[in-house]
Amino acid sequence: GENVEQHPSTLSVQEGDSAVIKCTYSDSASNYFPWYKQELGKGPQLIIDIRSNVGEKKDQRIAVTLNKTAKHFSLHITETQPEDSAVYFCAARPNTGGFKTIFGAGTRLFVKA
Amino acid sequence: EAEVAQSPRYKITEKSQAVAFWCDPISGHATLYWYRQILGQGPELLVQFQDESVVDDSQLPKDRFSAERLKGVDSTLKIQPAELGDSAMYLCASSIRTSVSTDTQYFGPGTRLTVL
């Protein structure tokens, strides 16, 4: 089955700097890669996603890149703000079987003002 | 904006007691998921419904956990009896359909369960 590894587990940046979170996946059948932001005491909220027919997607300060050959995908947040502080999860879903989404372990991002 | 509703938000119980969680998905979403999230980890799928039918319950501890979605709309997850290791956040999510792997899942706020 699919396995998703996420790094780093904790990331601290200064306000205005960029933050990068990296994930790898194992199942070449995966074709959908969402990223979720989870604030304390709340459920995960989708912030951006990418499909395997696209190499990069951008939404304002957030961008995601996908390298299908290397089975890597990354989240880039530019001009970080204190409200970006949260736990971020990457995930991968294969287009086989029951389309079960597998999540990474999460990255806790701290943005220092 | 439509949201997934869950209740209760918090539940404290003693071990060996029964607990139940409720979820109301976004209107029109045929697929409903229950996840368990242990502190410091990502969500793990417990059970997935397509309308009222179970699609995947391979990770559901069936000796103590049960889930139903009788009319294909809202759903209940039950634990009986609860054990200390069940302490976690229980998340419900929904998506329009399950036949497309790229379908977006939307999560509810979760139920934080503490078993004493």
Tab-separated table of C-alpha atoms in Angstrom:
chain	number	residue	atom	x	y	z
A	1	GLY	CA	0.000	0.000	0.000
A	2	GLU	CA	0.881	3.689	-0.137
A	3	ASN	CA	3.302	5.214	2.375
A	4	VAL	CA	3.869	8.958	2.755
A	5	GLU	CA	6.854	10.447	4.548
A	6	GLN	CA	6.939	14.124	5.509
A	7	HIS	CA	9.856	16.357	6.545
A	8	PRO	CA	10.635	18.262	8.640
A	9	SER	CA	8.455	17.444	11.634
A	10	THR	CA	8.989	20.960	13.008
A	11	LEU	CA	9.878	24.155	11.151
A	12	SER	CA	10.487	27.588	12.621
A	13	VAL	CA	10.847	30.650	10.380
A	14	GLN	CA	10.921	34.394	10.795
A	15	GLU	CA	7.932	36.358	9.580
A	16	GLY	CA	8.395	37.242	5.920
A	17	ASP	CA	10.692	34.300	5.188
A	18	SER	CA	9.730	31.297	3.061
A	19	ALA	CA	8.846	27.840	4.378
A	20	VAL	CA	9.243	24.569	2.488
A	21	ILE	CA	7.774	21.202	3.501
A	22	LYS	CA	8.704	18.064	1.594
A	23	CYS	CA	6.934	14.743	1.144
A	24	THR	CA	7.703	11.489	-0.592
A	25	TYR	CA	5.302	8.736	-1.566
A	26	SER	CA	5.775	5.113	-2.518
A	27	ASP	CA	2.844	4.105	-4.743
A	28	SER	CA	3.349	5.086	-8.392
A	29	ALA	CA	-0.425	4.776	-8.850
A	30	SER	CA	-1.003	7.856	-6.695
A	31	ASN	CA	-2.314	10.722	-8.798
A	32	TYR	CA	-3.789	13.191	-6.299
A	33	PHE	CA	-1.815	15.105	-3.676
A	34	PRO	CA	-3.702	17.432	-1.308
A	35	TRP	CA	-2.206	19.603	1.419
A	36	TYR	CA	-4.101	20.372	4.595
A	37	LYS	CA	-3.610	22.979	7.317
A	38	GLN	CA	-4.758	22.090	10.830
A	39	GLU	CA	-5.033	24.692	13.560
A	40	LEU	CA	-5.233	23.757	17.207
A	41	GLY	CA	-8.520	22.083	18.078
A	42	LYS	CA	-9.829	22.131	14.503
A	43	GLY	CA	-10.154	19.698	11.644
A	44	PRO	CA	-7.774	19.765	8.658
A	45	GLN	CA	-8.598	22.365	6.024
A	46	LEU	CA	-7.595	21.895	2.381
A	47	ILE	CA	-5.233	24.666	1.305
A	48	ILE	CA	-4.057	23.439	-2.079
A	49	ASP	CA	-3.943	20.255	-4.121
A	50	ILE	CA	-2.209	19.009	-7.227
A	51	ARG	CA	-2.996	16.291	-9.712
A	52	SER	CA	-0.400	14.123	-11.380
A	53	ASN	CA	-0.810	15.700	-14.800
A	54	VAL	CA	0.494	19.002	-13.405
A	55	GLY	CA	4.026	19.772	-12.204
A	56	GLU	CA	3.324	22.957	-10.276
A	57	LYS	CA	0.363	24.886	-8.933
A	58	LYS	CA	0.263	28.269	-7.238
A	59	ASP	CA	-2.362	30.103	-5.189
A	60	GLN	CA	-1.223	33.496	-3.924
A	61	ARG	CA	1.528	32.820	-1.350
A	62	ILE	CA	1.216	29.043	-1.542
A	63	ALA	CA	2.668	26.787	-4.223
A	64	VAL	CA	3.018	23.048	-4.612
A	65	THR	CA	5.427	21.188	-6.873
A	66	LEU	CA	5.291	17.556	-7.936
A	67	ASN	CA	8.065	15.353	-9.299
A	68	LYS	CA	6.406	12.088	-10.351
A	69	THR	CA	9.650	10.467	-11.409
A	70	ALA	CA	11.225	10.946	-7.997
A	71	LYS	CA	7.868	10.573	-6.174
A	72	HIS	CA	8.419	13.867	-4.377
A	73	PHE	CA	6.062	16.756	-3.770
A	74	SER	CA	6.607	19.937	-1.813
A	75	LEU	CA	4.670	22.832	-0.296
A	76	HIS	CA	6.150	26.318	-0.531
A	77	ILE	CA	4.816	29.228	1.521
A	78	THR	CA	6.286	32.643	0.728
A	79	GLU	CA	6.139	35.819	2.818
A	80	THR	CA	5.080	33.863	5.880
A	81	GLN	CA	2.808	35.493	8.441
A	82	PRO	CA	2.116	34.586	12.092
A	83	GLU	CA	-1.324	33.248	11.089
A	84	ASP	CA	0.431	30.638	8.935
A	85	SER	CA	1.499	28.942	12.182
A	86	ALA	CA	-0.232	25.532	12.244
A	87	VAL	CA	0.340	21.851	11.472
A	88	TYR	CA	0.521	21.041	7.766
A	89	PHE	CA	-0.218	17.581	6.356
A	90	CYS	CA	0.587	16.243	2.932
A	91	ALA	CA	-1.361	13.318	1.535
A	92	ALA	CA	-1.410	11.006	-1.461
A	93	ARG	CA	-4.235	9.057	-3.025
A	94	PRO	CA	-3.787	6.259	-5.557
A	95	ASN	CA	-6.229	5.870	-8.431
A	96	THR	CA	-6.649	2.181	-7.640
A	97	GLY	CA	-8.659	0.202	-5.150
A	98	GLY	CA	-10.829	2.320	-2.883
A	99	PHE	CA	-8.882	5.550	-3.480
A	100	LYS	CA	-7.696	5.533	0.114
A	101	THR	CA	-5.949	8.764	1.130
A	102	ILE	CA	-2.711	8.293	3.058
A	103	PHE	CA	-1.474	11.211	5.184
A	104	GLY	CA	2.003	12.206	6.231
A	105	ALA	CA	2.803	12.636	9.916
A	106	GLY	CA	2.580	16.428	9.744
A	107	THR	CA	4.875	19.448	10.028
A	108	ARG	CA	4.405	21.937	12.822
A	109	LEU	CA	5.211	25.388	11.417
A	110	PHE	CA	6.052	28.273	13.740
A	111	VAL	CA	6.227	31.759	12.244
A	112	LYS	CA	7.958	34.186	14.595
A	113	ALA	CA	6.872	37.808	14.477
B	1	GLU	CA	-20.069	27.934	2.794
B	2	ALA	CA	-21.286	24.394	3.534
B	3	GLU	CA	-19.411	22.521	6.239
B	4	VAL	CA	-19.206	19.058	7.739
B	5	ALA	CA	-20.849	19.046	11.165
B	6	GLN	CA	-19.751	16.836	14.055
B	7	SER	CA	-20.922	16.400	17.615
B	8	PRO	CA	-19.994	16.355	20.370
B	9	ARG	CA	-16.826	18.425	20.047
B	10	TYR	CA	-15.386	16.942	23.236
B	11	LYS	CA	-16.126	13.720	25.083
B	12	ILE	CA	-14.637	12.407	28.299
B	13	THR	CA	-15.517	8.885	29.324
B	14	GLU	CA	-14.263	6.120	31.533
B	15	LYS	CA	-12.868	2.929	30.090
B	16	SER	CA	-15.416	0.192	29.415
B	17	GLN	CA	-18.137	2.767	28.741
B	18	ALA	CA	-19.850	3.231	25.383
B	19	VAL	CA	-19.443	6.397	23.326
B	20	ALA	CA	-21.005	7.587	20.094
B	21	PHE	CA	-20.066	10.311	17.641
B	22	TRP	CA	-22.270	11.913	15.015
B	23	CYS	CA	-21.430	13.397	11.634
B	24	ASP	CA	-23.504	15.307	9.085
B	25	PRO	CA	-21.661	15.648	5.758
B	26	ILE	CA	-21.954	18.466	3.266
B	27	SER	CA	-25.288	18.229	1.486
B	28	GLY	CA	-25.045	16.189	-1.688
B	29	HIS	CA	-21.809	14.448	-0.740
B	30	ALA	CA	-22.205	10.732	-1.363
B	31	THR	CA	-18.972	9.665	0.290
B	32	LEU	CA	-18.347	9.884	4.019
B	33	TYR	CA	-15.169	9.023	5.898
B	34	TRP	CA	-14.326	8.487	9.555
B	35	TYR	CA	-10.694	9.046	10.521
B	36	ARG	CA	-8.836	8.670	13.803
B	37	GLN	CA	-6.024	11.107	14.530
B	38	ILE	CA	-3.671	10.339	17.398
B	39	LEU	CA	-1.876	13.381	18.815
B	40	GLY	CA	1.154	14.242	16.708
B	41	GLN	CA	0.156	12.033	13.775
B	42	GLY	CA	-1.789	12.325	10.554
B	43	PRO	CA	-5.376	11.088	10.195
B	44	GLU	CA	-5.863	7.364	9.576
B	45	LEU	CA	-8.951	6.033	7.824
B	46	LEU	CA	-11.286	3.904	9.945
B	47	VAL	CA	-14.244	3.498	7.587
B	48	GLN	CA	-15.476	4.862	4.266
B	49	PHE	CA	-19.084	4.920	3.060
B	50	GLN	CA	-20.481	5.366	-0.412
B	51	ASP	CA	-24.086	6.368	0.238
B	52	GLU	CA	-25.229	3.831	2.851
B	53	SER	CA	-22.735	1.109	1.887
B	54	VAL	CA	-19.356	0.466	3.479
B	55	VAL	CA	-16.557	0.748	0.910
B	56	ASP	CA	-13.582	0.197	3.222
B	57	ASP	CA	-13.556	-0.773	6.905
B	58	SER	CA	-10.316	-2.727	6.865
B	59	GLN	CA	-8.788	-0.564	9.629
B	60	LEU	CA	-11.876	-0.492	11.857
B	61	PRO	CA	-11.416	-2.540	15.075
B	62	LYS	CA	-14.670	-4.384	14.616
B	63	ASP	CA	-14.636	-6.033	18.029
B	64	ARG	CA	-15.378	-2.662	19.619
B	65	PHE	CA	-16.066	-0.136	16.860
B	66	SER	CA	-19.140	0.110	14.667
B	67	ALA	CA	-20.282	2.644	12.107
B	68	GLU	CA	-23.508	3.173	10.254
B	69	ARG	CA	-24.998	5.497	7.684
B	70	LEU	CA	-28.499	4.138	7.466
B	71	LYS	CA	-30.077	6.637	5.063
B	72	GLY	CA	-26.927	7.566	3.239
B	73	VAL	CA	-26.778	10.999	4.824
B	74	ASP	CA	-25.559	11.409	8.422
B	75	SER	CA	-23.470	8.806	10.190
B	76	THR	CA	-22.724	7.504	13.678
B	77	LEU	CA	-19.480	5.966	14.937
B	78	LYS	CA	-19.697	3.951	18.144
B	79	ILE	CA	-17.098	2.518	20.475
B	80	GLN	CA	-18.100	-0.109	23.010
B	81	PRO	CA	-16.313	-0.639	25.307
B	82	ALA	CA	-13.903	2.280	25.183
B	83	GLU	CA	-10.262	1.604	26.054
B	84	LEU	CA	-7.509	3.968	27.170
B	85	GLY	CA	-5.816	3.675	23.769
B	86	ASP	CA	-8.918	5.047	22.039
B	87	SER	CA	-8.126	8.561	23.244
B	88	ALA	CA	-7.748	10.555	20.015
B	89	MET	CA	-9.431	13.030	17.691
B	90	TYR	CA	-12.146	11.438	15.576
B	91	LEU	CA	-12.596	13.260	12.298
B	92	CYS	CA	-15.383	12.995	9.778
B	93	ALA	CA	-14.904	14.020	6.151
B	94	SER	CA	-17.045	13.984	3.043
B	95	SER	CA	-16.599	14.215	-0.708
B	96	ILE	CA	-18.944	14.302	-3.633
B	97	ARG	CA	-18.132	10.822	-4.881
B	98	THR	CA	-15.643	8.040	-4.397
B	99	SER	CA	-15.320	6.843	-7.967
B	100	VAL	CA	-12.799	9.543	-8.790
B	101	SER	CA	-9.461	9.465	-7.009
B	102	THR	CA	-8.981	13.223	-7.353
B	103	ASP	CA	-12.148	14.091	-5.467
B	104	THR	CA	-11.583	16.617	-2.675
B	105	GLN	CA	-12.305	15.636	0.927
B	106	TYR	CA	-13.656	18.221	3.364
B	107	PHE	CA	-13.172	17.676	7.089
B	108	GLY	CA	-15.345	18.511	10.042
B	109	PRO	CA	-14.001	20.019	13.303
B	110	GLY	CA	-13.593	16.612	14.947
B	111	THR	CA	-14.529	15.067	18.289
B	112	ARG	CA	-11.780	14.970	20.902
B	113	LEU	CA	-12.201	11.759	22.930
B	114	THR	CA	-10.480	11.277	26.267
B	115	VAL	CA	-10.769	7.877	27.942
B	116	LEU	CA	-9.915	7.827	31.661
